mmCIF file of C-alpha atoms in Angstrom:
data_model
loop_
_atom_site.group_PDB
_atom_site.id
_atom_site.type_symbol
_atom_site.label_atom_id
_atom_site.label_comp_id
_atom_site.label_asym_id
_atom_site.label_seq_id
_atom_site.Cartn_x
_atom_site.Cartn_y
_atom_site.Cartn_z
ATOM 1 C CA GLY A 14 -59.539 -49.906 -6.050
ATOM 2 C CA ASN A 15 -59.535 -53.656 -6.407
ATOM 3 C CA SER A 16 -58.961 -55.337 -9.728
ATOM 4 C CA VAL A 17 -58.336 -58.801 -11.163
ATOM 5 C CA THR A 18 -56.555 -59.477 -14.428
ATOM 6 C CA GLN A 19 -56.827 -62.814 -16.236
ATOM 7 C CA MET A 20 -55.271 -64.079 -19.405
ATOM 8 C CA GLU A 21 -57.358 -63.610 -22.509
ATOM 9 C CA GLY A 22 -59.085 -66.601 -24.008
ATOM 10 C CA PRO A 23 -60.096 -68.766 -25.565
ATOM 11 C CA VAL A 24 -57.565 -71.336 -24.478
ATOM 12 C CA THR A 25 -57.751 -74.444 -26.642
ATOM 13 C CA LEU A 26 -56.078 -77.634 -25.443
ATOM 14 C CA SER A 27 -56.089 -81.290 -26.313
ATOM 15 C CA GLU A 28 -57.331 -83.792 -23.763
ATOM 16 C CA GLU A 29 -54.705 -84.687 -21.123
ATOM 17 C CA ALA A 30 -52.734 -81.480 -21.726
ATOM 18 C CA PHE A 31 -51.469 -79.316 -18.868
ATOM 19 C CA LEU A 32 -53.496 -76.206 -18.092
ATOM 20 C CA THR A 33 -52.415 -72.879 -16.650
ATOM 21 C CA ILE A 34 -54.695 -69.847 -16.486
ATOM 22 C CA ASN A 35 -52.918 -66.800 -15.137
ATOM 23 C CA CYS A 36 -54.544 -64.458 -12.638
ATOM 24 C CA THR A 37 -53.053 -61.417 -10.932
ATOM 25 C CA TYR A 38 -54.753 -58.990 -8.613
ATOM 26 C CA THR A 39 -54.575 -55.551 -7.047
ATOM 27 C CA ALA A 40 -56.209 -55.078 -3.673
ATOM 28 C CA THR A 41 -55.998 -53.196 -0.415
ATOM 29 C CA GLY A 42 -55.352 -55.270 2.659
ATOM 30 C CA TYR A 43 -55.386 -59.042 2.529
ATOM 31 C CA PRO A 44 -58.009 -60.339 0.127
ATOM 32 C CA SER A 45 -59.410 -63.831 -0.207
ATOM 33 C CA LEU A 46 -59.014 -65.318 -3.668
ATOM 34 C CA PHE A 47 -61.391 -67.535 -5.611
ATOM 35 C CA TRP A 48 -61.765 -69.402 -8.860
ATOM 36 C CA TYR A 49 -65.318 -69.803 -10.118
ATOM 37 C CA VAL A 50 -66.317 -71.892 -13.135
ATOM 38 C CA GLN A 51 -69.281 -71.523 -15.469
ATOM 39 C CA TYR A 52 -70.084 -74.648 -17.493
ATOM 40 C CA PRO A 53 -72.148 -74.206 -20.676
ATOM 41 C CA GLY A 54 -75.741 -73.420 -19.793
ATOM 42 C CA GLU A 55 -75.086 -73.463 -16.060
ATOM 43 C CA GLY A 56 -74.569 -70.930 -13.275
ATOM 44 C CA LEU A 57 -71.351 -69.895 -11.572
ATOM 45 C CA GLN A 58 -69.892 -72.494 -9.228
ATOM 46 C CA LEU A 59 -67.047 -72.156 -6.792
ATOM 47 C CA LEU A 60 -64.093 -74.234 -7.963
ATOM 48 C CA LEU A 61 -61.584 -73.444 -5.215
ATOM 49 C CA LYS A 62 -60.457 -70.691 -2.892
ATOM 50 C CA ALA A 63 -57.619 -69.529 -0.644
ATOM 51 C CA THR A 64 -57.906 -67.071 2.203
ATOM 52 C CA LYS A 65 -54.305 -66.289 3.130
ATOM 53 C CA ALA A 66 -50.858 -66.123 1.623
ATOM 54 C CA ASP A 67 -49.268 -69.453 0.621
ATOM 55 C CA ASP A 68 -52.576 -71.304 0.972
ATOM 56 C CA LYS A 69 -53.284 -73.764 -1.828
ATOM 57 C CA GLY A 70 -56.858 -74.303 -2.927
ATOM 58 C CA SER A 71 -57.663 -77.525 -4.747
ATOM 59 C CA ASN A 72 -60.690 -79.287 -6.186
ATOM 60 C CA LYS A 73 -61.410 -81.720 -9.045
ATOM 61 C CA GLY A 74 -57.710 -81.888 -9.915
ATOM 62 C CA PHE A 75 -57.398 -78.100 -10.154
ATOM 63 C CA GLU A 76 -54.998 -76.196 -7.915
ATOM 64 C CA ALA A 77 -54.102 -72.569 -7.247
ATOM 65 C CA THR A 78 -51.662 -71.091 -4.731
ATOM 66 C CA TYR A 79 -52.105 -67.641 -3.160
ATOM 67 C CA ARG A 80 -48.827 -65.821 -3.868
ATOM 68 C CA LYS A 81 -48.729 -62.514 -2.026
ATOM 69 C CA GLU A 82 -45.263 -61.587 -3.262
ATOM 70 C CA THR A 83 -46.352 -61.771 -6.901
ATOM 71 C CA THR A 84 -50.041 -60.922 -6.237
ATOM 72 C CA SER A 85 -51.041 -63.976 -8.237
ATOM 73 C CA PHE A 86 -53.432 -66.922 -8.029
ATOM 74 C CA HIS A 87 -52.779 -68.970 -11.170
ATOM 75 C CA LEU A 88 -55.059 -71.927 -11.880
ATOM 76 C CA GLU A 89 -53.431 -75.232 -12.908
ATOM 77 C CA LYS A 90 -54.494 -78.734 -13.804
ATOM 78 C CA GLY A 91 -52.162 -81.511 -14.798
ATOM 79 C CA SER A 92 -54.424 -83.291 -17.282
ATOM 80 C CA VAL A 93 -57.550 -81.643 -18.649
ATOM 81 C CA GLN A 94 -60.642 -83.466 -19.864
ATOM 82 C CA VAL A 95 -63.286 -82.501 -22.393
ATOM 83 C CA SER A 96 -65.666 -82.027 -19.469
ATOM 84 C CA ASP A 97 -63.454 -79.194 -18.172
ATOM 85 C CA SER A 98 -64.530 -77.004 -21.088
ATOM 86 C CA ALA A 99 -66.031 -73.930 -19.448
ATOM 87 C CA VAL A 100 -65.391 -70.294 -18.601
ATOM 88 C CA TYR A 101 -63.141 -69.744 -15.573
ATOM 89 C CA PHE A 102 -63.308 -66.582 -13.462
ATOM 90 C CA CYS A 103 -60.721 -65.428 -10.962
ATOM 91 C CA ALA A 104 -62.131 -63.248 -8.178
ATOM 92 C CA LEU A 105 -61.229 -61.599 -4.910
ATOM 93 C CA SER A 106 -62.995 -60.263 -1.863
ATOM 94 C CA GLU A 107 -61.425 -57.808 0.522
ATOM 95 C CA GLY A 108 -60.225 -58.861 3.915
ATOM 96 C CA THR A 109 -62.144 -56.060 5.575
ATOM 97 C CA GLY A 110 -65.109 -53.923 4.652
ATOM 98 C CA ARG A 111 -66.656 -54.729 1.324
ATOM 99 C CA ARG A 112 -67.535 -58.387 0.853
ATOM 100 C CA ALA A 113 -68.557 -58.197 -2.765
ATOM 101 C CA LEU A 114 -66.525 -60.190 -5.240
ATOM 102 C CA THR A 115 -64.397 -58.425 -7.826
ATOM 103 C CA PHE A 116 -64.117 -60.637 -10.886
ATOM 104 C CA GLY A 117 -61.674 -60.938 -13.714
ATOM 105 C CA SER A 118 -62.970 -60.946 -17.268
ATOM 106 C CA GLY A 119 -63.098 -64.731 -17.511
ATOM 107 C CA THR A 120 -61.114 -67.201 -19.608
ATOM 108 C CA ARG A 121 -62.877 -69.644 -21.895
ATOM 109 C CA LEU A 122 -61.273 -73.094 -21.995
ATOM 110 C CA GLN A 123 -62.001 -75.463 -24.847
ATOM 111 C CA VAL A 124 -60.688 -79.009 -24.545
ATOM 112 C CA GLN A 125 -60.678 -81.092 -27.684
ATOM 113 C CA PRO A 126 -60.758 -84.908 -27.653
ATOM 114 C CA GLY B 13 -80.709 -78.760 0.022
ATOM 115 C CA ALA B 14 -82.060 -76.250 -2.474
ATOM 116 C CA GLY B 15 -79.705 -73.760 -4.009
ATOM 117 C CA VAL B 16 -80.257 -70.124 -4.894
ATOM 118 C CA SER B 17 -83.207 -69.708 -7.199
ATOM 119 C CA GLN B 18 -84.094 -66.788 -9.431
ATOM 120 C CA SER B 19 -87.146 -65.872 -11.418
ATOM 121 C CA PRO B 20 -87.955 -65.357 -14.154
ATOM 122 C CA SER B 21 -85.195 -67.190 -15.984
ATOM 123 C CA ASN B 22 -85.745 -65.007 -19.037
ATOM 124 C CA LYS B 23 -87.419 -61.638 -19.432
ATOM 125 C CA VAL B 24 -88.008 -59.680 -22.606
ATOM 126 C CA THR B 25 -89.327 -56.167 -22.169
ATOM 127 C CA GLU B 26 -89.742 -52.978 -24.116
ATOM 128 C CA LYS B 27 -87.627 -49.924 -23.512
ATOM 129 C CA GLY B 28 -89.191 -47.723 -20.862
ATOM 130 C CA LYS B 29 -91.010 -50.498 -18.999
ATOM 131 C CA ASP B 30 -90.276 -51.473 -15.396
ATOM 132 C CA VAL B 31 -89.090 -54.974 -14.495
ATOM 133 C CA GLU B 32 -88.784 -56.908 -11.251
ATOM 134 C CA LEU B 33 -86.311 -59.726 -10.759
ATOM 135 C CA ARG B 34 -86.602 -62.085 -7.824
ATOM 136 C CA CYS B 35 -84.023 -64.008 -5.825
ATOM 137 C CA ASP B 36 -84.586 -66.754 -3.250
ATOM 138 C CA PRO B 37 -81.357 -67.351 -1.345
ATOM 139 C CA ILE B 38 -80.303 -70.545 0.347
ATOM 140 C CA SER B 39 -82.244 -70.945 3.578
ATOM 141 C CA GLY B 40 -80.375 -69.471 6.543
ATOM 142 C CA HIS B 41 -77.990 -67.380 4.471
ATOM 143 C CA THR B 42 -77.821 -63.894 5.925
ATOM 144 C CA ALA B 43 -75.888 -62.209 3.113
ATOM 145 C CA LEU B 44 -77.296 -61.682 -0.361
ATOM 146 C CA TYR B 45 -75.609 -60.126 -3.393
ATOM 147 C CA TRP B 46 -76.744 -58.965 -6.817
ATOM 148 C CA TYR B 47 -74.347 -58.950 -9.770
ATOM 149 C CA ARG B 48 -74.750 -58.240 -13.459
ATOM 150 C CA GLN B 49 -73.019 -60.141 -16.255
ATOM 151 C CA SER B 50 -72.860 -58.428 -19.628
ATOM 152 C CA LEU B 51 -70.689 -58.808 -22.699
ATOM 153 C CA GLY B 52 -69.124 -55.404 -22.486
ATOM 154 C CA GLN B 53 -68.647 -55.115 -18.721
ATOM 155 C CA GLY B 54 -68.073 -58.651 -17.490
ATOM 156 C CA LEU B 55 -69.300 -59.477 -13.997
ATOM 157 C CA GLU B 56 -70.175 -56.386 -11.957
ATOM 158 C CA PHE B 57 -71.326 -56.046 -8.372
ATOM 159 C CA LEU B 58 -74.596 -54.176 -7.896
ATOM 160 C CA ILE B 59 -75.730 -54.338 -4.252
ATOM 161 C CA TYR B 60 -75.238 -56.365 -1.095
ATOM 162 C CA PHE B 61 -77.657 -57.115 1.759
ATOM 163 C CA GLN B 62 -76.866 -58.166 5.276
ATOM 164 C CA GLY B 63 -80.213 -59.253 6.642
ATOM 165 C CA ASN B 64 -82.720 -56.722 5.349
ATOM 166 C CA SER B 65 -80.349 -53.788 5.194
ATOM 167 C CA ALA B 66 -78.086 -52.836 2.302
ATOM 168 C CA PRO B 67 -74.744 -51.565 3.613
ATOM 169 C CA ASP B 68 -73.254 -51.427 0.125
ATOM 170 C CA LYS B 69 -75.221 -50.089 -2.845
ATOM 171 C CA SER B 70 -72.174 -48.711 -4.582
ATOM 172 C CA GLY B 71 -72.571 -50.836 -7.703
ATOM 173 C CA LEU B 72 -76.045 -49.704 -8.705
ATOM 174 C CA PRO B 73 -75.492 -47.975 -12.059
ATOM 175 C CA SER B 74 -78.241 -45.365 -11.752
ATOM 176 C CA ASP B 75 -81.225 -44.335 -9.645
ATOM 177 C CA ARG B 76 -83.407 -46.421 -11.964
ATOM 178 C CA PHE B 77 -82.096 -49.464 -10.112
ATOM 179 C CA SER B 78 -83.312 -50.373 -6.645
ATOM 180 C CA ALA B 79 -83.503 -53.492 -4.533
ATOM 181 C CA GLU B 80 -85.090 -54.644 -1.354
ATOM 182 C CA ARG B 81 -85.002 -57.675 0.855
ATOM 183 C CA THR B 82 -87.743 -58.723 3.206
ATOM 184 C CA GLY B 83 -87.796 -61.153 6.110
ATOM 185 C CA GLY B 84 -84.090 -61.693 5.687
ATOM 186 C CA SER B 85 -84.871 -63.919 2.733
ATOM 187 C CA VAL B 86 -86.314 -63.056 -0.677
ATOM 188 C CA SER B 87 -84.899 -60.097 -2.566
ATOM 189 C CA THR B 88 -86.290 -58.152 -5.493
ATOM 190 C CA LEU B 89 -84.234 -56.080 -7.905
ATOM 191 C CA THR B 90 -86.307 -53.466 -9.719
ATOM 192 C CA ILE B 91 -85.243 -51.635 -12.838
ATOM 193 C CA GLN B 92 -87.422 -48.685 -13.767
ATOM 194 C CA ARG B 93 -87.745 -47.219 -17.247
ATOM 195 C CA THR B 94 -85.503 -49.918 -18.728
ATOM 196 C CA GLN B 95 -82.933 -49.004 -21.352
ATOM 197 C CA GLN B 96 -81.285 -51.211 -23.944
ATOM 198 C CA GLU B 97 -77.983 -51.037 -22.062
ATOM 199 C CA ASP B 98 -79.712 -52.783 -19.139
ATOM 200 C CA SER B 99 -79.773 -55.999 -21.189
ATOM 201 C CA ALA B 100 -77.643 -58.505 -19.288
ATOM 202 C CA VAL B 101 -77.798 -61.569 -17.087
ATOM 203 C CA TYR B 102 -78.618 -60.604 -13.499
ATOM 204 C CA LEU B 103 -77.096 -62.954 -10.952
ATOM 205 C CA CYS B 104 -77.962 -63.361 -7.322
ATOM 206 C CA ALA B 105 -75.676 -64.968 -4.760
ATOM 207 C CA SER B 106 -75.959 -65.739 -1.072
ATOM 208 C CA SER B 107 -73.574 -66.660 1.692
ATOM 209 C CA LEU B 108 -74.027 -67.917 5.225
ATOM 210 C CA VAL B 109 -72.297 -64.950 6.790
ATOM 211 C CA THR B 110 -70.035 -62.182 5.624
ATOM 212 C CA ALA B 111 -66.825 -63.560 7.074
ATOM 213 C CA VAL B 112 -63.510 -63.315 5.293
ATOM 214 C CA GLY B 113 -63.319 -65.850 2.522
ATOM 215 C CA GLU B 114 -66.949 -66.897 2.862
ATOM 216 C CA THR B 115 -68.169 -68.700 -0.258
ATOM 217 C CA GLN B 116 -70.903 -67.047 -2.283
ATOM 218 C CA TYR B 117 -73.361 -69.435 -3.947
ATOM 219 C CA PHE B 118 -74.839 -68.228 -7.200
ATOM 220 C CA GLY B 119 -78.241 -68.698 -8.742
ATOM 221 C CA PRO B 120 -78.790 -69.512 -12.420
ATOM 222 C CA GLY B 121 -79.484 -65.877 -13.292
ATOM 223 C CA THR B 122 -82.220 -63.927 -15.040
ATOM 224 C CA ARG B 123 -81.495 -63.070 -18.657
ATOM 225 C CA LEU B 124 -82.977 -59.654 -19.393
ATOM 226 C CA LEU B 125 -83.419 -58.376 -22.930
ATOM 227 C CA VAL B 126 -84.636 -54.824 -23.447
ATOM 228 C CA LEU B 127 -85.935 -54.189 -26.956
#
């Protein structure tokens, strides 16, 4: 079956530090990959996505590249802000058949001023 | 335009009671999904609708859980004879179609507490 593995949190960084949140996956076929973010008190929002190998998704300074050879989709940001404090979820959906998202366990990011 | 809405936002019930959770998807979205977010299990898929039919119910944890969708729009998730382990945040999402890589848009969730 499908699965997504994310690094355990919380991740605590100082403002302007570099962020990496690791995500690896197991899937049949050719999945699409997503990062969703959940800010405190808010619902899940799509942050970025990639639908095929070597695609790079980007949004709000965050980037992630779909690496088929390493089955990874690591999230990066060059300079985090306090407002980036949230829980980040890596997810996949299969290329065929089931469209439901399979989520990782989430990584809480805390950015200190 | 309006996003996905869910009601109620919070629900406290007693063990053994039935509850109904409602989801209003984004207008025109043909696909609708229910997920559950709990401390022990993370985010889990429950059921998916394409129009009014549910081609994938594989995530429903027991026969106490059921869902329907009418008019290709509003969906109701019903939990019968609630148990304490049903306590969780129930999330609804919708997408325009069910194409590869289609974005799912999530509602704010219904927080269910079973006493």
